[in-house]
Amino acid sequence: MFNVRVQVTYKDSVLDPQGQAVQKAIERLGFDGVSGMRIGKSFEMQVAGDDQAAVEKKVAQICDQLLANPNMEQYHYDIQKVATNQ
Amino acid sequence: MFNVRVQVTYKDSVLDPQGQAVQKAIERLGFDGVSGMRIGKSFEMQVAGDDQAAVEKKVAQICDQLLANPNMEQYHYDIQKVATNQ
């Protein structure tokens, strides 16, 4: 089994007004030095299987077909094998 | 300068209906073996400074005061120093 964490963010070329709003709110709270805020979605899941390459392929397909909008969004994922005693 | 990535998710005790809906959609697409889907928000930003401890404290304060709802959400963050030639 693998723990999978997918992060979907806007492409760098796409404006992120929500991120800009949060950045301004941070400034209004009195925190300085924060820049380049980008907001995205994260998906955490467990995927059954022993073959990391097969799991990576499956995760990429799930991202392409469902989780990310390929026109506006990019994704990356971390895959971590879960130690089991089976 | 530091690259900071904050991830905000529902506490484990809080139901995540959006995650369940996405998990069912994944099953309907024909992918099996995916479980425990949880959806969250991710925030990527750059924070100025040289002192990692001070940046961590600032990020924790920003999370507590703005990014996460302490009643329902938990957060964790990764901080990575950006190499500069200054």
Short mmCIF file of C-alpha atoms in Angstrom, two decimals:
data_model
loop_
_atom_site.label_atom_id
_atom_site.label_comp_id
_atom_site.label_asym_id
_atom_site.label_seq_id
_atom_site.Cartn_x
_atom_site.Cartn_y
_atom_site.Cartn_z
CA MET A 1 0.00 0.00 0.00
CA PHE A 2 1.13 3.51 -0.73
CA ASN A 3 0.32 6.86 0.81
CA VAL A 4 -0.24 9.30 -2.03
CA ARG A 5 -0.41 13.07 -1.72
CA VAL A 6 -1.44 15.02 -4.81
CA GLN A 7 -1.14 18.77 -4.99
CA VAL A 8 -3.06 20.65 -7.68
CA THR A 9 -2.23 24.32 -8.28
CA TYR A 10 -2.90 26.83 -11.01
CA LYS A 11 -0.26 26.95 -13.70
CA ASP A 12 2.21 29.76 -13.08
CA SER A 13 0.81 31.59 -16.09
CA VAL A 14 -2.68 31.68 -14.54
CA LEU A 15 -3.51 34.49 -12.15
CA ASP A 16 -4.43 33.38 -8.62
CA PRO A 17 -6.64 36.13 -7.17
CA GLN A 18 -7.54 34.05 -4.12
CA GLY A 19 -3.85 33.72 -3.31
CA GLN A 20 -3.36 37.47 -3.73
CA ALA A 21 -6.28 38.15 -1.39
CA VAL A 22 -4.85 35.86 1.28
CA GLN A 23 -1.45 37.48 0.89
CA LYS A 24 -2.98 40.92 1.46
CA ALA A 25 -4.83 39.59 4.51
CA ILE A 26 -1.52 38.33 5.89
CA GLU A 27 -0.02 41.79 5.41
CA ARG A 28 -3.00 43.40 7.13
CA LEU A 29 -2.44 41.10 10.10
CA GLY A 30 1.00 42.64 10.42
CA PHE A 31 3.21 39.90 8.96
CA ASP A 32 5.75 41.20 6.48
CA GLY A 33 8.06 39.39 4.08
CA VAL A 34 5.48 36.99 2.65
CA SER A 35 5.29 36.90 -1.14
CA GLY A 36 4.26 34.70 -4.05
CA MET A 37 1.26 33.15 -2.32
CA ARG A 38 -0.43 30.48 -4.45
CA ILE A 39 -3.40 28.47 -3.28
CA GLY A 40 -4.16 24.97 -4.43
CA LYS A 41 -5.94 21.77 -3.55
CA SER A 42 -4.42 18.76 -1.90
CA PHE A 43 -5.65 15.19 -2.09
CA GLU A 44 -4.44 12.53 0.33
CA MET A 45 -5.28 8.90 -0.30
CA GLN A 46 -4.09 5.36 0.14
CA VAL A 47 -3.60 3.24 -2.96
CA ALA A 48 -3.37 -0.53 -2.72
CA GLY A 49 -0.60 -2.34 -4.55
CA ASP A 50 3.02 -3.43 -4.30
CA ASP A 51 4.39 -2.06 -7.56
CA GLN A 52 5.34 1.61 -7.20
CA ALA A 53 5.56 2.16 -10.95
CA ALA A 54 2.02 0.83 -11.42
CA VAL A 55 0.70 3.02 -8.58
CA GLU A 56 2.43 6.08 -10.04
CA LYS A 57 0.82 5.38 -13.41
CA LYS A 58 -2.59 4.99 -11.80
CA VAL A 59 -2.21 8.23 -9.83
CA ALA A 60 -1.15 10.13 -12.95
CA GLN A 61 -4.20 8.80 -14.80
CA ILE A 62 -6.49 9.81 -11.92
CA CYS A 63 -4.99 13.31 -11.95
CA ASP A 64 -5.34 13.63 -15.70
CA GLN A 65 -8.89 12.33 -15.81
CA LEU A 66 -10.36 13.81 -12.66
CA LEU A 67 -8.36 15.80 -10.12
CA ALA A 68 -6.71 18.47 -12.27
CA ASN A 69 -8.02 20.67 -15.04
CA PRO A 70 -5.29 20.30 -17.66
CA ASN A 71 -6.12 23.66 -19.19
CA MET A 72 -5.44 25.73 -16.09
CA GLU A 73 -3.85 23.50 -13.48
CA GLN A 74 -0.70 21.56 -12.89
CA TYR A 75 -0.21 18.76 -10.39
CA HIS A 76 2.52 16.91 -8.65
CA TYR A 77 2.37 13.96 -6.31
CA ASP A 78 4.41 12.30 -3.60
CA ILE A 79 4.17 8.54 -3.20
CA GLN A 80 5.36 6.82 -0.07
CA LYS A 81 5.29 3.09 0.54
CA VAL A 82 3.53 2.08 3.73
CA ALA A 83 5.39 -0.57 5.67
CA THR A 84 3.13 -3.53 6.39
CA ASN A 85 3.76 -6.83 8.06
CA GLN A 86 1.72 -8.83 5.60
CA MET B 1 14.41 33.33 1.96
CA PHE B 2 12.37 30.22 2.53
CA ASN B 3 9.89 28.32 0.41
CA VAL B 4 6.97 27.43 2.64
CA ARG B 5 4.22 24.95 1.83
CA VAL B 6 1.27 24.77 4.21
CA GLN B 7 -1.31 22.03 3.99
CA VAL B 8 -4.65 22.47 5.73
CA THR B 9 -6.96 19.47 6.06
CA TYR B 10 -9.98 18.59 8.13
CA LYS B 11 -9.19 16.95 11.43
CA ASP B 12 -9.50 13.18 11.21
CA SER B 13 -12.57 13.34 13.43
CA VAL B 14 -14.37 15.60 10.93
CA LEU B 15 -16.22 13.96 8.05
CA ASP B 16 -14.97 14.93 4.57
CA PRO B 17 -17.93 14.48 2.21
CA GLN B 18 -16.10 16.12 -0.69
CA GLY B 19 -13.31 13.58 -0.32
CA GLN B 20 -15.82 10.74 -0.28
CA ALA B 21 -17.48 12.08 -3.42
CA VAL B 22 -14.15 12.25 -5.24
CA GLN B 23 -13.28 8.75 -4.10
CA LYS B 24 -16.56 7.44 -5.52
CA ALA B 25 -15.89 9.28 -8.77
CA ILE B 26 -12.48 7.58 -8.96
CA GLU B 27 -14.18 4.20 -8.52
CA ARG B 28 -16.72 5.04 -11.21
CA LEU B 29 -13.84 5.84 -13.58
CA GLY B 30 -12.70 2.24 -13.08
CA PHE B 31 -9.75 2.72 -10.72
CA ASP B 32 -9.82 0.31 -7.79
CA GLY B 33 -7.76 0.18 -4.62
CA VAL B 34 -8.05 3.87 -3.70
CA SER B 35 -9.21 4.55 -0.14
CA GLY B 36 -9.11 7.15 2.60
CA MET B 37 -9.38 10.16 0.29
CA ARG B 38 -9.14 13.46 2.16
CA ILE B 39 -9.21 16.83 0.44
CA GLY B 40 -7.49 19.91 1.77
CA LYS B 41 -6.06 23.25 0.82
CA SER B 42 -2.46 23.99 0.09
CA PHE B 43 -0.71 27.33 0.37
CA GLU B 44 2.66 27.94 -1.22
CA MET B 45 4.57 31.12 -0.42
CA GLN B 46 7.99 32.62 -0.03
CA VAL B 47 8.94 34.10 3.32
CA ALA B 48 11.87 36.48 3.64
CA GLY B 49 14.39 35.94 6.40
CA ASP B 50 17.52 34.04 7.35
CA ASP B 51 16.46 32.53 10.66
CA GLN B 52 14.52 29.32 10.12
CA ALA B 53 13.16 29.27 13.68
CA ALA B 54 11.76 32.78 13.28
CA VAL B 55 10.18 31.87 9.92
CA GLU B 56 8.63 28.74 11.42
CA LYS B 57 7.16 30.80 14.25
CA LYS B 58 5.75 33.32 11.76
CA VAL B 59 4.22 30.59 9.61
CA ALA B 60 2.62 28.93 12.63
CA GLN B 61 1.12 32.27 13.66
CA ILE B 62 -0.22 32.88 10.13
CA CYS B 63 -1.81 29.42 10.15
CA ASP B 64 -3.35 29.93 13.58
CA GLN B 65 -4.67 33.41 12.82
CA LEU B 66 -5.75 33.05 9.20
CA LEU B 67 -5.20 29.91 7.14
CA ALA B 68 -6.71 27.19 9.31
CA ASN B 69 -9.93 27.00 11.27
CA PRO B 70 -8.69 25.60 14.59
CA ASN B 71 -12.10 24.11 15.38
CA MET B 72 -12.26 21.82 12.37
CA GLU B 73 -8.90 21.87 10.63
CA GLN B 74 -5.34 20.83 11.23
CA TYR B 75 -2.28 22.05 9.37
CA HIS B 76 1.27 21.11 8.75
CA TYR B 77 3.98 22.93 6.86
CA ASP B 78 7.27 22.24 5.12
CA ILE B 79 9.93 24.92 5.12
CA GLN B 80 12.84 24.83 2.72
CA LYS B 81 15.68 27.32 2.60
CA VAL B 82 16.20 28.87 -0.82
CA ALA B 83 19.85 29.08 -1.78
CA THR B 84 20.79 32.62 -2.78
CA ASN B 85 24.06 34.19 -3.78
CA GLN B 86 23.53 37.34 -1.76
#
